Coordinates of C-alpha atoms and ligand atoms in Angstrom, one line a residue:
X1114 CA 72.7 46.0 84.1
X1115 CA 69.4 46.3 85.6
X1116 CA 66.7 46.5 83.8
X1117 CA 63.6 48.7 83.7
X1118 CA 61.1 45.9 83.1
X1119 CA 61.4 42.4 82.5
X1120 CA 58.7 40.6 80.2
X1121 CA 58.4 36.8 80.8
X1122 CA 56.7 34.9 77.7
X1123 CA 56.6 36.1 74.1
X1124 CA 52.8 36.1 73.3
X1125 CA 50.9 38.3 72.2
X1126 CA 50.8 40.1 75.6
X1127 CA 54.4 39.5 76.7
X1128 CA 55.8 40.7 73.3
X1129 CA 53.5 43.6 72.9
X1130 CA 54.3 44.8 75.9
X1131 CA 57.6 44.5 75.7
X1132 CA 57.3 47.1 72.2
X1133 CA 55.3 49.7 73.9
X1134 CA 58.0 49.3 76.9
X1135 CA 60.8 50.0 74.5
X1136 CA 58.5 52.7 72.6
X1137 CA 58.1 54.6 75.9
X1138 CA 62.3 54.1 76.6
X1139 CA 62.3 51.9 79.6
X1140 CA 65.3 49.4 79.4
X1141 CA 63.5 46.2 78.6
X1142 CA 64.1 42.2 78.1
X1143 CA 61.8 40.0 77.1
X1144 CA 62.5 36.3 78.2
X1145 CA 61.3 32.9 76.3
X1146 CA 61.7 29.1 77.2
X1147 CA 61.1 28.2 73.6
X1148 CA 63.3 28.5 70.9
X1149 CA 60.8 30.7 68.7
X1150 CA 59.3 33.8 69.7
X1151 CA 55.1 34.1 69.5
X1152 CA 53.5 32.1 72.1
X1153 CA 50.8 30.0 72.1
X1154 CA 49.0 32.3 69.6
X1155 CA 51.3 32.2 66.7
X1156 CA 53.0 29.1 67.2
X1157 CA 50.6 26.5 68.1
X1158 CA 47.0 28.7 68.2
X1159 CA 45.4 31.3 66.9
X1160 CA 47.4 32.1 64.1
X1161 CA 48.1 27.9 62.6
X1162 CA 44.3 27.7 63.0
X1163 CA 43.0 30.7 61.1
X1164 CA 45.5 29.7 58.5
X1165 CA 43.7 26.0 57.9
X1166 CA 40.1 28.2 58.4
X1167 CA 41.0 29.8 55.3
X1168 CA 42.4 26.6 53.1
X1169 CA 39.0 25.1 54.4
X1170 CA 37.0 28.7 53.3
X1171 CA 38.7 28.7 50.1
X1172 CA 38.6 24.2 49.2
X1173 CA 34.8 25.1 50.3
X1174 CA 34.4 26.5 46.9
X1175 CA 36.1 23.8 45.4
X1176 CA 33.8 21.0 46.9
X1177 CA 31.2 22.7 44.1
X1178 CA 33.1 24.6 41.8
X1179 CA 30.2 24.6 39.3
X1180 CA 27.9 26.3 41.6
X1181 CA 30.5 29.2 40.6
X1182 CA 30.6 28.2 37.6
X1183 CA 33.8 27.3 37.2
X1184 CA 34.8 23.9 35.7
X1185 CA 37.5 22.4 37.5
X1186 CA 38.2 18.3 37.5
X1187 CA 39.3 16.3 40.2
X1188 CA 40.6 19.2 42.7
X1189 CA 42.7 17.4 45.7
X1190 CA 43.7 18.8 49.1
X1191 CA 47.4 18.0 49.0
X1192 CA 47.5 18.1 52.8
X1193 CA 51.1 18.5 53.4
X1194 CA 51.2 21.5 51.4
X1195 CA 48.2 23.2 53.6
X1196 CA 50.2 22.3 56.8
X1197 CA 53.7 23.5 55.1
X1198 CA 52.0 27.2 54.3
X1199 CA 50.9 27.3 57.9
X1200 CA 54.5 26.4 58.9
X1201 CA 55.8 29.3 56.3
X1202 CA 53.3 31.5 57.9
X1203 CA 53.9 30.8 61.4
X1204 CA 58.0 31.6 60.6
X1205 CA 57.5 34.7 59.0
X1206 CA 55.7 36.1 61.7
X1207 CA 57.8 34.7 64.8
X1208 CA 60.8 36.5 62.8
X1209 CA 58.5 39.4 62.6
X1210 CA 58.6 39.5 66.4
X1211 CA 62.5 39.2 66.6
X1212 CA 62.8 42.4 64.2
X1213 CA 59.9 44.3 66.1
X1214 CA 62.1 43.7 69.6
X1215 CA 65.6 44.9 67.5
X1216 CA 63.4 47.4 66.5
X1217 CA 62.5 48.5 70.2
X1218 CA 65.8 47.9 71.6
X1219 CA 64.2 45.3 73.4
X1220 CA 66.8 42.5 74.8
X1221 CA 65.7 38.9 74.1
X1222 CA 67.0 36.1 76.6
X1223 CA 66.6 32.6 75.7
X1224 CA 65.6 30.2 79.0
X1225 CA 63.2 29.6 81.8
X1226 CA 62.6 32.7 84.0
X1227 CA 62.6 32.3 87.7
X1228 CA 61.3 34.7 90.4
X1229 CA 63.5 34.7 93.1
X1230 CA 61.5 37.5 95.0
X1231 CA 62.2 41.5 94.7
X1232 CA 63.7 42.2 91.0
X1233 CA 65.4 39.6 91.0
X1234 CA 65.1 36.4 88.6
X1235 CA 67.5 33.6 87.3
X1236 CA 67.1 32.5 83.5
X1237 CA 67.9 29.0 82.9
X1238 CA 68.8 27.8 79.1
X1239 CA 71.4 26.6 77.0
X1240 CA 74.4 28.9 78.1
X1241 CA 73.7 27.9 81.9
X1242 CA 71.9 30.1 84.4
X1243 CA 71.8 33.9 84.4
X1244 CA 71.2 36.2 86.9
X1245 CA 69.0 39.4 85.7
X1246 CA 67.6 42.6 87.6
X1247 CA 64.9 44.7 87.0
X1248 CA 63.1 47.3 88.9
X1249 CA 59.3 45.6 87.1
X1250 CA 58.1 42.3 86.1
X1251 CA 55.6 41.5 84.1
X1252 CA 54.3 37.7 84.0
X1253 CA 52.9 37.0 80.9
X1254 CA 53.5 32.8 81.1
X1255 CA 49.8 32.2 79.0
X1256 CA 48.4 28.5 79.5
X1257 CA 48.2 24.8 78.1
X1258 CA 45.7 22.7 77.4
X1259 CA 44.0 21.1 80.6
X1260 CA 43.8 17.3 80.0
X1261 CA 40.9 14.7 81.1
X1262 CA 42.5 13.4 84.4
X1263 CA 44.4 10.0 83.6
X1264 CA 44.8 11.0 79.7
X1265 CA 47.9 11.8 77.8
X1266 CA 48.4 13.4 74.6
X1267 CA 50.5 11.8 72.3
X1268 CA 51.3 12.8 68.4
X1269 CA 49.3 10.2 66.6
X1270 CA 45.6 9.1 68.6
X1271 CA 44.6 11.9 71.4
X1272 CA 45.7 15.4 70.9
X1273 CA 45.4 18.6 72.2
X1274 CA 45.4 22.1 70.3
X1275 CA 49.6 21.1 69.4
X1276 CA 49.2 18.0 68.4
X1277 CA 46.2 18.4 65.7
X1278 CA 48.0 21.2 63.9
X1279 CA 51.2 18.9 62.5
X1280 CA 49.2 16.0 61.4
X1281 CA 50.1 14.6 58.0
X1282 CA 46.8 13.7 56.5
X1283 CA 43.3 14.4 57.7
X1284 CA 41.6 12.0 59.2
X1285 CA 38.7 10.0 58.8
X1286 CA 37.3 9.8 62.1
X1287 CA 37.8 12.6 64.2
X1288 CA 36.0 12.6 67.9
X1289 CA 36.4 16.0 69.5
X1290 CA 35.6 16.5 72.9
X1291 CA 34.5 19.5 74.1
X1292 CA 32.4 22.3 72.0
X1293 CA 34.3 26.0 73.3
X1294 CA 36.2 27.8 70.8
X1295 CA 38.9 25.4 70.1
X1296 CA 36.2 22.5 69.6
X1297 CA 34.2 24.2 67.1
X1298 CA 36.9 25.8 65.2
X1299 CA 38.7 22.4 64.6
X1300 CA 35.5 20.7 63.9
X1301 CA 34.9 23.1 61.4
X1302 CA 37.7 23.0 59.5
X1303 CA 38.4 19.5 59.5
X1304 CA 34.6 18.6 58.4
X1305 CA 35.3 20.8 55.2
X1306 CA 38.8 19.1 54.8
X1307 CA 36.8 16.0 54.8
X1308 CA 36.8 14.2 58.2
X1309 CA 33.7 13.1 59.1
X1310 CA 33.6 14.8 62.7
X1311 CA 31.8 13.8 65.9
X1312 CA 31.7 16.9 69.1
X1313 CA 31.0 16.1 72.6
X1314 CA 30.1 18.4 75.0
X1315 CA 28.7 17.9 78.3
X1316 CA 26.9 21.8 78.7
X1317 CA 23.8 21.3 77.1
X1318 CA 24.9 23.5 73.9
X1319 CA 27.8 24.3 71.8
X1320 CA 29.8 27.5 72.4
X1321 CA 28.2 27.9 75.9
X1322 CA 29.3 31.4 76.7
X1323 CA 27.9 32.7 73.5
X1324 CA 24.2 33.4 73.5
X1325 CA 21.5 30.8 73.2
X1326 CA 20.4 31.6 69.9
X1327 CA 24.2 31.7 68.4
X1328 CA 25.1 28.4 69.5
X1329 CA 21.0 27.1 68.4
X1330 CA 22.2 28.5 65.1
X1331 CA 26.1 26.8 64.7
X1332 CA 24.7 23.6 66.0
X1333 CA 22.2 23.6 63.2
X1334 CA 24.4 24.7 60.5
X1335 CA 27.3 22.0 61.7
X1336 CA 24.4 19.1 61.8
X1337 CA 23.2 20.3 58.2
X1338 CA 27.1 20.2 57.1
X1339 CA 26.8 16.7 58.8
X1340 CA 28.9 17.5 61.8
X1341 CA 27.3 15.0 64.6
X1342 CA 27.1 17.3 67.3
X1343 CA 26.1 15.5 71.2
X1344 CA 25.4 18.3 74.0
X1345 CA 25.0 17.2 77.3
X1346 CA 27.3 14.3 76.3
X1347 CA 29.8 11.9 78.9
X1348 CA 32.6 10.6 77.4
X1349 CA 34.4 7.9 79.4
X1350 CA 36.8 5.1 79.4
X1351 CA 38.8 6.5 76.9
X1352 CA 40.9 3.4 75.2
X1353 CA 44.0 3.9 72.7
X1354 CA 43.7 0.8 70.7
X1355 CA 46.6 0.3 67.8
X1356 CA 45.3 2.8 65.2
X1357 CA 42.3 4.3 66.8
X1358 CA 40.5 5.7 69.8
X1359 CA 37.8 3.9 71.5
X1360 CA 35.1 5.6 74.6
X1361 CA 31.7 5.3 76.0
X1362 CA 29.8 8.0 75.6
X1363 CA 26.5 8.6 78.0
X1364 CA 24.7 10.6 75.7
X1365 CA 21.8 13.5 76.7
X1366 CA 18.9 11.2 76.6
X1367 CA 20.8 8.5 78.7
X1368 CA 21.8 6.1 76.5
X1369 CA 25.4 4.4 76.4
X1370 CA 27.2 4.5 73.3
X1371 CA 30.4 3.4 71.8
X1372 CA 32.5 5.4 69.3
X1373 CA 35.7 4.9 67.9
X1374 CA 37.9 7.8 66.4
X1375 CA 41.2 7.7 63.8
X1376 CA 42.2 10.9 66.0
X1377 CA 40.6 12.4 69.2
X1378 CA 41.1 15.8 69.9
X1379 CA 40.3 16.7 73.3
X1380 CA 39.8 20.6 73.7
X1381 CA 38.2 21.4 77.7
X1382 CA 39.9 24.5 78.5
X1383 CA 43.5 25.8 79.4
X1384 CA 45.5 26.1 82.8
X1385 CA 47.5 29.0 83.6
X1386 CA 51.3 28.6 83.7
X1387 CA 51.9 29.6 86.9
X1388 CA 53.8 26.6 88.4
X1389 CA 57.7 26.5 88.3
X1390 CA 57.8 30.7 87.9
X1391 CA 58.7 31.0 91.8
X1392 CA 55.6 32.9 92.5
X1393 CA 56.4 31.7 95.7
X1394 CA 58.9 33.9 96.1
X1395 CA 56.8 36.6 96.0
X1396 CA 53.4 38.1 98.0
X1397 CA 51.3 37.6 94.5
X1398 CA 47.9 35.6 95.5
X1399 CA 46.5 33.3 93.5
X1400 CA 43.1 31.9 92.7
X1401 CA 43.0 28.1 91.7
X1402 CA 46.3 29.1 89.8
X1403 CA 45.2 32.1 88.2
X1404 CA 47.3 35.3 89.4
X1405 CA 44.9 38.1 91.2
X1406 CA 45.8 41.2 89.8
X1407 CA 44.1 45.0 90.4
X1408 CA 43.0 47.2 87.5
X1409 CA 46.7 48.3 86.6
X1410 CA 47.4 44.4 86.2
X1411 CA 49.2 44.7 89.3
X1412 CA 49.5 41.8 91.7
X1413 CA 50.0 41.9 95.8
X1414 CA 53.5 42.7 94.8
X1415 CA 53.1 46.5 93.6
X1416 CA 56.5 46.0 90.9
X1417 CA 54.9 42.8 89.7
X1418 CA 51.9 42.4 87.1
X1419 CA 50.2 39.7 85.2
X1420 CA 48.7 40.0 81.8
X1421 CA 46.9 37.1 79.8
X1422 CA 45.9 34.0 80.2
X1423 CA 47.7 34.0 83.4
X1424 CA 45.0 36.0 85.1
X1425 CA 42.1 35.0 87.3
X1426 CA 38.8 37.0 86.4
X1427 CA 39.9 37.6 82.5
X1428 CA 39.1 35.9 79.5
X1429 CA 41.7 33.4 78.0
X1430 CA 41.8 35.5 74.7
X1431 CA 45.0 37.1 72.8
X1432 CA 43.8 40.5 72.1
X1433 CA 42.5 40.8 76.0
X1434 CA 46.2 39.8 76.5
X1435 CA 47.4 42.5 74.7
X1436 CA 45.8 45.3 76.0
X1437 CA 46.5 44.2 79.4
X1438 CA 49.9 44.0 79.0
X1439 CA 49.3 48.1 77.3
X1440 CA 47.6 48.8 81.1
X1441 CA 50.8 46.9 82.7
X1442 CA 53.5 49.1 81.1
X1443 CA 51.7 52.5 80.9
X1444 CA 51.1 52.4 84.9
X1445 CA 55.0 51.2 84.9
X1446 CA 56.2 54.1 82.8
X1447 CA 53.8 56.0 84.9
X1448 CA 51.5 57.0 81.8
X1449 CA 47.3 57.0 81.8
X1450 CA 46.0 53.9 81.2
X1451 CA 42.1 52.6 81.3
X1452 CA 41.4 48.7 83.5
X1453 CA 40.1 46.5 81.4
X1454 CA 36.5 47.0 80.6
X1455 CA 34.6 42.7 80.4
X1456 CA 31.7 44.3 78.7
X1457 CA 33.7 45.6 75.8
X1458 CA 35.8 42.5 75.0
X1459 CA 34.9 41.2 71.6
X1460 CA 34.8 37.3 71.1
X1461 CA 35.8 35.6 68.6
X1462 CA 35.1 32.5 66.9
X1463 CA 36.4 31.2 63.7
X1464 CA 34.5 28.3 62.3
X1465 CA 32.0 28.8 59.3
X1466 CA 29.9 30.7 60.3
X1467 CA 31.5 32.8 62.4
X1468 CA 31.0 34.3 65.3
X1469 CA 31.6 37.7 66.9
X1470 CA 30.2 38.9 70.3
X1471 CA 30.3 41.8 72.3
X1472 CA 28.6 42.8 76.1
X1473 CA 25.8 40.9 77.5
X1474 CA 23.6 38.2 76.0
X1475 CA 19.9 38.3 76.4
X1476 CA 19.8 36.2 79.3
X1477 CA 22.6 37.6 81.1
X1478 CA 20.5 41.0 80.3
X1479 CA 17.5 40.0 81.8
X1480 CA 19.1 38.4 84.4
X1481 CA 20.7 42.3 85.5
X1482 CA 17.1 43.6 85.4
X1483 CA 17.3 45.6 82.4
X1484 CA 14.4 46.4 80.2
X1485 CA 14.9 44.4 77.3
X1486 CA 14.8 45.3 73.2
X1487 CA 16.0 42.8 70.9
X1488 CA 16.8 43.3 67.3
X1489 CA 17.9 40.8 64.9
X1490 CA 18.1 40.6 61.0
X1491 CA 19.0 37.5 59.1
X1492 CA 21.8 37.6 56.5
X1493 CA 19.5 35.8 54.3
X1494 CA 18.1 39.0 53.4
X1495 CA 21.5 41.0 53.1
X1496 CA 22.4 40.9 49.2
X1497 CA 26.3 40.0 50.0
X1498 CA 25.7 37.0 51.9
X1499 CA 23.8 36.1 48.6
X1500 CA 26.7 37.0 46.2
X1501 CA 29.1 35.0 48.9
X1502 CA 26.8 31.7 49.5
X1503 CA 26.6 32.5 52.8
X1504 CA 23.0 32.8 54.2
X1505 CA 23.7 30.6 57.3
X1506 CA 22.7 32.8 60.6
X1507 CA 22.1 36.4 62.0
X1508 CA 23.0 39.7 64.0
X1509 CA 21.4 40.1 67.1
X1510 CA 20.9 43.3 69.0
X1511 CA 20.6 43.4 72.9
X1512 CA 19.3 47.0 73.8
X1513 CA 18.0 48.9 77.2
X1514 CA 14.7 50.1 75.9
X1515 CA 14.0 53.4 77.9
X1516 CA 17.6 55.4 76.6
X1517 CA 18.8 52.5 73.3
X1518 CA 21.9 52.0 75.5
X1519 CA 23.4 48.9 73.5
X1520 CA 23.9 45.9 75.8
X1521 CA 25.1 43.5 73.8
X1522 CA 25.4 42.4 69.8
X1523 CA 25.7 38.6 68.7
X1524 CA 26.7 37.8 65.3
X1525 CA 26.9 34.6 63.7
X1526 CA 27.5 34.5 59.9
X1527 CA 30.0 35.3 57.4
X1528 CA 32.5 37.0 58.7
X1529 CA 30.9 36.9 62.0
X1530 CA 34.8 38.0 63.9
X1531 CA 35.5 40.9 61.8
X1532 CA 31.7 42.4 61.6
X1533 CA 31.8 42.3 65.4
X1534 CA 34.6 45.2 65.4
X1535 CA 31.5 47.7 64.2
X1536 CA 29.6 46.8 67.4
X1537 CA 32.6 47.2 69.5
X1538 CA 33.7 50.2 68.4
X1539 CA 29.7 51.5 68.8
X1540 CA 30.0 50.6 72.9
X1541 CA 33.0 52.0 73.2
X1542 CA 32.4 55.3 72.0
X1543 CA 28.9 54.8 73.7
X1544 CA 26.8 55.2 71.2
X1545 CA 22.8 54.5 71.1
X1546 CA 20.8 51.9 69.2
X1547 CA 19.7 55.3 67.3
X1548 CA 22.9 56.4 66.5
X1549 CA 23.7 53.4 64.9
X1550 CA 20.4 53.5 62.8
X1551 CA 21.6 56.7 61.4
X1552 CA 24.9 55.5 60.5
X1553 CA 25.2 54.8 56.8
X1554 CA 26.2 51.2 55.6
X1555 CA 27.7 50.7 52.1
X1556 CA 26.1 48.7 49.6
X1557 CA 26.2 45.9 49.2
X1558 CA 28.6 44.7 52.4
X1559 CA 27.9 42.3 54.8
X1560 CA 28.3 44.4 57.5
X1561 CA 24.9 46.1 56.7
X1562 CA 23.1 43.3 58.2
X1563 CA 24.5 45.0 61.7
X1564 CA 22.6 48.3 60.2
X1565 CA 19.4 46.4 59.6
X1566 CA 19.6 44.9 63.2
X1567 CA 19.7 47.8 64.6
X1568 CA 17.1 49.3 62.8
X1569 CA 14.7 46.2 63.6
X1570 CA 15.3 47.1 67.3
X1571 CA 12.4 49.5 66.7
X1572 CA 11.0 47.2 63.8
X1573 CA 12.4 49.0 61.2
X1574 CA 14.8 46.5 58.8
X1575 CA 14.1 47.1 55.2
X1576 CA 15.2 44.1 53.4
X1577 CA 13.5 41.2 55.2
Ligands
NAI1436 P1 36.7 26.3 76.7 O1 36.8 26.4 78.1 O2 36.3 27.5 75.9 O3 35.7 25.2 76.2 C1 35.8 23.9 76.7 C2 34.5 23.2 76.6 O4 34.7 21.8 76.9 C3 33.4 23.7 77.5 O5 32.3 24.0 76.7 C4 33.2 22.6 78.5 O6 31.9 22.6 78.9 C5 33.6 21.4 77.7 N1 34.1 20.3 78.5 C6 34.9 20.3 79.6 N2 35.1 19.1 80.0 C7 34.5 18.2 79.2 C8 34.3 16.8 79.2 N3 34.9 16.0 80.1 N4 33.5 16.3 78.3 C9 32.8 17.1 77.4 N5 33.0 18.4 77.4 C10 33.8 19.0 78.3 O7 38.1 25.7 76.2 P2 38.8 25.6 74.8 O8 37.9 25.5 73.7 O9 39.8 24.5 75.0 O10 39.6 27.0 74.7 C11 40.5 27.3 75.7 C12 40.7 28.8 75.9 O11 41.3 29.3 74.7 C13 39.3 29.5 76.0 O12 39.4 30.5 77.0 C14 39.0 30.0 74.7 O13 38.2 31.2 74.7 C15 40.4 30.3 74.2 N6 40.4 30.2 72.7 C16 39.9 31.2 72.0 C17 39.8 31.2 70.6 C18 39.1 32.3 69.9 O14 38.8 33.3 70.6 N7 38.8 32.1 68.7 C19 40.3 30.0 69.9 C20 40.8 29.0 70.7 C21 40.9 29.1 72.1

């Protein structure tokens, strides 16, 4: 039977695309190398880490129970239980995939995809090799964590994203090298679980897409929380010795230095999976491995597309997979669909605090020419933040100051990921720095501090 579009990887963009394939009735298989459905993202990413985020947000309390007044002697981190709920968590959902694609009449093959050019592919697994034809394909092979040249992970002393998440106790020492999303997040969970965590990064700030002022803020909340944070680091001549990890580390001001880690976790981006999928075989061009694709996620080959982290020009995030692999099947099934729009992307990053981001930053602002209006408001003065503990950081309003257009908003606080939906949702439907100051918050939320920035845009925040 041939198929009416073939998915290859079960991520979040694979698998989702996959459902709205079978919503809209197209015959439709989705194909997976590894024995669970979910990808990267539920198996070994975003959804094991958020789960230890929130055993860390929740022991937080526990590390001072009386400051809540609650009396509560000798509480323990029984670290194989926090791992085992992750595990539980990260089953429930890969199952939940397998009913969603019952559910859509989607056909699930088990092996290794191969283009062989046209809409043709062989899938290699346990029963063999399979031939399969489809009129569309839709590459959705995600990444893996890019390694320091000469380094290899292993489960016990230097590990990647994998490795970190099935580790049996937490460790004492823990080196991280590089400070993007992955860096931070682990250093933030692991410093509350107790490791006493060192990040390395060779930009001259953490988070170095975010704004300046957001990643200013996390690296002073993560030195307060006595997170030793080196920008404009070197690490080199990395050593295993028997039960640790040894390296030289050039640090900013030039000074050598040598560390040793229990663990090393080394987190400096991801490379697309594009070798071994017989690209070759087709006239899809690549860019330093990424796959060039059009607004309709279509490659050279016009029934071929690419979603996720598999494309060049897009950022490596789950939710940006998703909606292109929405794009990919509605200009299949021949339906309306919008390209991707960069400057309405929210980012999100899940350490404490958190950090949610949306359009331009300041800088990258300026740098376009526009007329500038910043406003910002501090969550100390927002009465939730009080109520939670959670006074660390601020929003921050980019605006155009002739019309209020809203360039950009930078949040880093509590909640920081999920406050950032209100600013996203405001540049999508276009709104201006004015509407949003007439928009009315509920009291008391966090999310009023987003209010309050807006209204300081014109220097008009009440509580601070
Ligand atoms: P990244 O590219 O975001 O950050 C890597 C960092 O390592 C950069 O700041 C870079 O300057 C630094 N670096 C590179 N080589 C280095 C070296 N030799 N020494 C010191 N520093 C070095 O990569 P990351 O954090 O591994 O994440 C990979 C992808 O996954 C990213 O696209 C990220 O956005 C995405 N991701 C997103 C998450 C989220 O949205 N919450 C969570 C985890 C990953």
């Amino acid at each position: 039977m041939a198929y009416d579009v073939v998915v290859i990887g079960s991520g979040p963009g694979g698998y989702s695309a996959a459902v709205r394939a079978g919503q809209y009735g197209l015959r439709t298989a989705l194909i997976e190398k590894q024995p669970r459905l979910g990808g990267t993202c539920l198996l070994v990413g975003c959804i094991p880490t958020k789960t230890l985020l929130h055993t860390a947000d929740v022991w937080e309390y526990f590390l001072d129970p009386q400051a809540q007044g609650i009396e509560c002697e000798n509480p323990t981190l029984n670290y194989p239980r926090v791992v085992d709920r992750k595990n539980k968590i990260v089953n429930k959902h890969s199952k939940g995939i397998e009913f969603l694609m019952r559910k859509n009449k989607v056909d699930v093959i088990k092996g290794t995809a191969k283009l062989l050019g046209g809409g043709r592919l062989e899938v290699t697994g346990g029963q063999g090799t399979q031939a399969v034809e489809t009129k569309n394909i839709i590459v959705a092979t995600g990444s893996e964590a890019r390694m320091i040249p000469g380094l290899q992970p292993d489960a016990n002393l230097i590990l990647t994203n994998i490795e970190i998440l099935d580790l049996t106790a937490v460790p004492g020492r823990l080196g991280i090298i590089g400070a993007g999303a992955v860096g931070v997040e682990f250093a933030s969970i692991f410093n509350r679980f107790g490791s006493k965590v060192t990040v390395l990064e060779m930009l001259p700030r953490l988070v170095p897409v975010e704004d300046e002022e957001i990643s200013k803020e996390l690296e002073k909340h993560f030195k307060k929380i006595g997170i030793r944070c080196e920008t404009g680091a070197k690490a080199e001549n990395i050593r295993r010795n028997s039960n640790s990890v040894s390296l030289t580390v050039t640090l900013a001001n030039g000074n050598k230095e040598e560390m040793e880690f229990d663990k090393l976790l080394v987190a400096v981006g991801r490379k697309p999976n594009t070798e071994g999928v017989g690209l070759e075989n087709t006239s899809a061009q690549l860019d330093r491995g990424f796959i060039k694709v059009d607004g309709n996620q279509q490659t050279a080959e016009p029934h071929l597309y690419a979603i996720g982290d598999v494309v060049a020009g897009t950022p490596q995030l789950a939710h940006v997979a998703t909606a292109e692999g929405m794009i990919a099947v509605a200009h299949i099934a021949g339906k309306p669909a919008r390209p991707i729009n960069r400057n309405r992307i929210p980012g999100a990053t899940y350490t404490d605090p958190g950090i949610g981001s949306v359009g331009l930053t300041e800088a990258q602002a300026r740098a376009q020419g526009f007329k500038v209006k910043v406003g910002k408001f501090p969550f100390v003065g927002n009465s939730k933040a009080t109520i939670l503990d959670k006074h660390e950081g601020f929003v921050k309003v980019i605006a155009e100051e002739t019309f209020g257009e809203i360039l950009g908003v930078h949040i880093i606080g509590p909640e920081g990921f999920e406050l950032i939906a209100e600013a996203v949702t405001a540049m999508e439907a276009e709104a201006t720095v004015e509407t949003m100051m007439n928009t009315i918050h509920a009291h008391p939320t966090i999310y009023e501090a987003i209010g309050e920035a807006f209204n300081n845009v014109y220097g008009q925040a009440i509580n601070i």
